[in-house]
Coordinates of N, CA and C in Angstrom, one line a residue:
V1 N -20.0 -3.9 -10.4 CA -19.2 -3.2 -11.4 C -19.9 -2.6 -12.6
L2 N -20.8 -3.5 -13.0 CA -21.4 -3.2 -14.3 C -22.3 -1.8 -14.1
L3 N -23.0 -1.6 -12.9 CA -23.7 -0.4 -12.5 C -22.7 0.9 -12.2
G4 N -21.5 0.5 -11.6 CA -20.6 1.5 -11.4 C -19.5 2.1 -12.5
T5 N -19.7 1.2 -13.6 CA -18.8 1.8 -14.8 C -19.6 1.9 -16.1
G6 N -20.8 1.1 -16.2 CA -21.5 1.1 -17.4 C -20.9 0.3 -18.5
I7 N -20.0 -0.6 -18.2 CA -19.4 -1.6 -19.3 C -20.4 -2.6 -19.7
T8 N -20.2 -3.4 -20.7 CA -21.0 -4.5 -21.0 C -20.5 -5.8 -20.2
S9 N -21.4 -6.6 -20.3 CA -21.1 -8.0 -19.7 C -19.9 -8.7 -20.3
A10 N -19.8 -8.5 -21.5 CA -18.7 -9.1 -22.2 C -17.4 -8.4 -21.8
E11 N -17.5 -7.0 -21.7 CA -16.3 -6.4 -21.2 C -15.7 -6.8 -19.9
I12 N -16.6 -7.0 -19.1 CA -16.3 -7.3 -17.5 C -15.9 -8.6 -17.5
R13 N -16.4 -9.6 -18.4 CA -15.9 -10.9 -18.2 C -14.5 -11.1 -19.0
A14 N -14.1 -10.2 -19.8 CA -12.6 -10.1 -20.3 C -11.7 -9.0 -19.6
A15 N -12.1 -8.2 -18.6 CA -11.4 -7.5 -17.9 C -10.3 -8.2 -17.1
T16 N -9.1 -7.6 -17.1 CA -7.9 -8.2 -16.3 C -7.8 -7.2 -15.1
R17 N -7.0 -7.7 -14.2 CA -6.7 -6.9 -13.0 C -5.9 -5.7 -13.4
N18 N -5.1 -5.5 -14.2 CA -4.4 -4.2 -14.5 C -5.2 -3.2 -15.2
A19 N -6.5 -3.6 -15.7 CA -7.5 -2.7 -16.3 C -8.0 -1.8 -15.2
L20 N -8.1 -2.2 -14.1 CA -8.6 -1.4 -12.9 C -7.6 -0.5 -12.2
D21 N -7.8 0.7 -12.0 CA -6.8 1.6 -11.3 C -7.7 2.2 -10.4
L22 N -7.7 1.9 -9.2 CA -8.6 2.5 -8.0 C -7.6 3.6 -7.3
D23 N -6.5 3.8 -7.7 CA -5.6 4.9 -7.1 C -5.8 5.9 -7.9
A24 N -6.1 6.0 -9.2 CA -6.4 7.0 -10.0 C -7.3 8.1 -9.6
R25 N -7.2 9.3 -9.9 CA -8.4 10.3 -9.5 C -9.1 10.8 -10.7
P26 N -10.3 10.5 -11.0 CA -11.0 9.6 -10.2 C -10.5 8.1 -10.6
P27 N -11.1 7.2 -9.7 CA -10.7 5.7 -10.0 C -11.4 5.3 -11.3
S28 N -10.6 4.5 -12.1 CA -11.0 4.1 -13.4 C -10.8 2.8 -13.8
M29 N -11.4 2.4 -14.9 CA -11.2 1.1 -15.5 C -10.9 1.2 -17.1
S30 N -9.9 0.7 -17.5 CA -9.5 0.8 -19.0 C -10.2 -0.5 -19.7
V31 N -10.9 -0.2 -20.8 CA -11.6 -1.3 -21.6 C -11.0 -1.1 -22.9
P32 N -10.5 -2.2 -23.5 CA -9.8 -2.3 -24.6 C -10.9 -2.3 -25.9
R33 N -10.5 -1.9 -26.9 CA -11.3 -2.0 -28.2 C -12.1 -3.3 -28.3
A34 N -13.4 -3.2 -28.6 CA -14.0 -4.4 -28.8 C -15.1 -4.4 -29.9
H35 N -15.0 -5.0 -31.0 CA -15.8 -4.8 -32.2 C -16.1 -3.4 -32.4
A36 N -17.3 -2.8 -32.4 CA -17.5 -1.4 -32.8 C -17.2 -0.4 -31.9
R37 N -17.0 -0.8 -30.4 CA -16.6 0.1 -29.6 C -15.1 0.4 -29.6
P38 N -14.8 1.7 -29.4 CA -13.4 2.0 -29.4 C -12.8 1.6 -27.9
A39 N -11.4 1.6 -27.7 CA -10.9 1.5 -26.5 C -11.1 2.9 -25.8
R40 N -11.4 2.6 -24.3 CA -11.7 3.8 -23.6 C -11.4 3.7 -22.0
T41 N -11.3 4.7 -21.4 CA -11.1 4.7 -20.0 C -12.4 5.2 -19.2
I42 N -12.9 4.3 -18.3 CA -14.3 4.8 -17.7 C -14.0 5.1 -16.3
P43 N -14.7 6.0 -15.8 CA -14.5 6.3 -14.2 C -15.3 5.2 -13.6
V44 N -14.8 4.8 -12.4 CA -15.6 3.8 -11.5 C -16.4 4.8 -10.6
A45 N -17.5 4.6 -10.4 CA -18.5 5.2 -9.4 C -17.9 5.0 -8.0
P46 N -18.0 6.2 -7.2 CA -17.7 5.9 -5.8 C -18.2 4.8 -5.0
F47 N -19.3 4.6 -5.2 CA -19.9 3.3 -4.5 C -19.1 2.0 -4.7
A48 N -18.7 2.0 -5.8 CA -18.0 0.7 -6.4 C -16.5 0.4 -5.8
V49 N -16.0 1.6 -5.4 CA -14.5 1.5 -5.3 C -14.1 0.6 -3.9
A50 N -14.8 0.6 -3.0 CA -14.5 -0.3 -1.7 C -14.9 -1.6 -2.1
P51 N -16.0 -2.1 -2.8 CA -16.2 -3.5 -3.1 C -15.0 -3.9 -4.0
L52 N -14.5 -3.1 -4.9 CA -13.6 -3.6 -6.0 C -12.4 -3.8 -5.3
G53 N -12.0 -2.9 -4.4 CA -10.7 -2.8 -3.5 C -10.7 -4.1 -2.6
A54 N -11.9 -4.4 -2.1 CA -11.9 -5.7 -1.3 C -11.7 -7.0 -2.1
W55 N -12.3 -6.8 -3.3 CA -12.2 -7.9 -4.2 C -10.7 -8.4 -4.6
C56 N -10.1 -7.2 -5.1 CA -8.8 -7.3 -5.5 C -7.7 -7.7 -4.3
A57 N -8.2 -7.2 -3.1 CA -7.2 -7.5 -1.9 C -7.3 -9.2 -1.6
M58 N -8.5 -9.8 -2.1 CA -8.3 -11.2 -1.9 C -7.5 -12.0 -2.6
S59 N -6.9 -11.4 -3.7 CA -5.9 -12.2 -4.5 C -4.9 -11.3 -4.8
V60 N -4.2 -10.5 -3.9 CA -3.2 -9.7 -4.1 C -2.1 -10.1 -4.8
D61 N -1.7 -11.5 -4.9 CA -0.5 -11.8 -5.5 C -0.8 -12.4 -6.8
A62 N -1.9 -12.0 -7.4 CA -2.3 -12.6 -8.8 C -1.4 -11.7 -9.8
P63 N -1.1 -12.2 -10.9 CA -0.4 -11.4 -11.8 C -1.4 -10.2 -12.3
A64 N -0.9 -9.3 -12.8 CA -1.7 -8.2 -13.3 C -2.6 -8.7 -14.6
S65 N -2.1 -9.6 -15.3 CA -2.9 -9.9 -16.4 C -4.0 -10.9 -16.2
T66 N -4.1 -11.3 -14.9 CA -5.2 -12.3 -14.5 C -6.5 -11.6 -14.8
L67 N -7.6 -12.4 -15.1 CA -8.9 -12.0 -15.1 C -9.4 -11.4 -13.9
L68 N -10.0 -10.2 -13.9 CA -10.6 -9.7 -12.8 C -11.7 -10.5 -12.1
F69 N -12.5 -11.0 -12.9 CA -13.5 -11.9 -12.3 C -13.4 -13.3 -13.1
P70 N -12.5 -14.3 -12.7 CA -12.5 -15.4 -13.5 C -13.5 -16.6 -13.1
A71 N -13.8 -17.5 -13.9 CA -14.7 -18.5 -13.6 C -14.3 -19.1 -12.2
P72 N -15.0 -19.5 -11.3 CA -14.6 -20.3 -10.1 C -13.8 -21.4 -10.3
R73 N -14.1 -22.2 -11.1 CA -13.5 -23.6 -11.1 C -12.1 -23.7 -12.1
R74 N -12.2 -23.0 -13.2 CA -11.2 -22.9 -14.2 C -10.3 -21.8 -14.3
G75 N -10.7 -20.7 -13.6 CA -9.9 -19.4 -13.8 C -10.1 -19.0 -15.0
A76 N -10.7 -19.4 -16.1 CA -10.9 -18.8 -17.3 C -12.0 -17.8 -17.4
A77 N -12.3 -17.2 -18.6 CA -13.3 -16.3 -18.7 C -14.7 -16.9 -18.4
M78 N -15.6 -16.3 -17.6 CA -16.8 -16.7 -17.4 C -17.6 -16.8 -18.7
N79 N -18.7 -17.7 -18.9 CA -19.6 -17.7 -20.3 C -20.7 -16.7 -19.9

């Protein structure tokens, strides 16, 4: 995802499921404002769409506000 979007590691750790829109044309990810960086929508590279879709399909019932990549044990943001 980092390679497919160019977002920072801090941004991906804070990303929620509803930030990712794989049905958009082109597929995109919304990144909220963080420190000096403005809020923005970033296209997702074509090679990243299928893996991200598979990842999201593994937890299809999760609320939209759930972290996209939660820590394995606590479900909170990874450090």
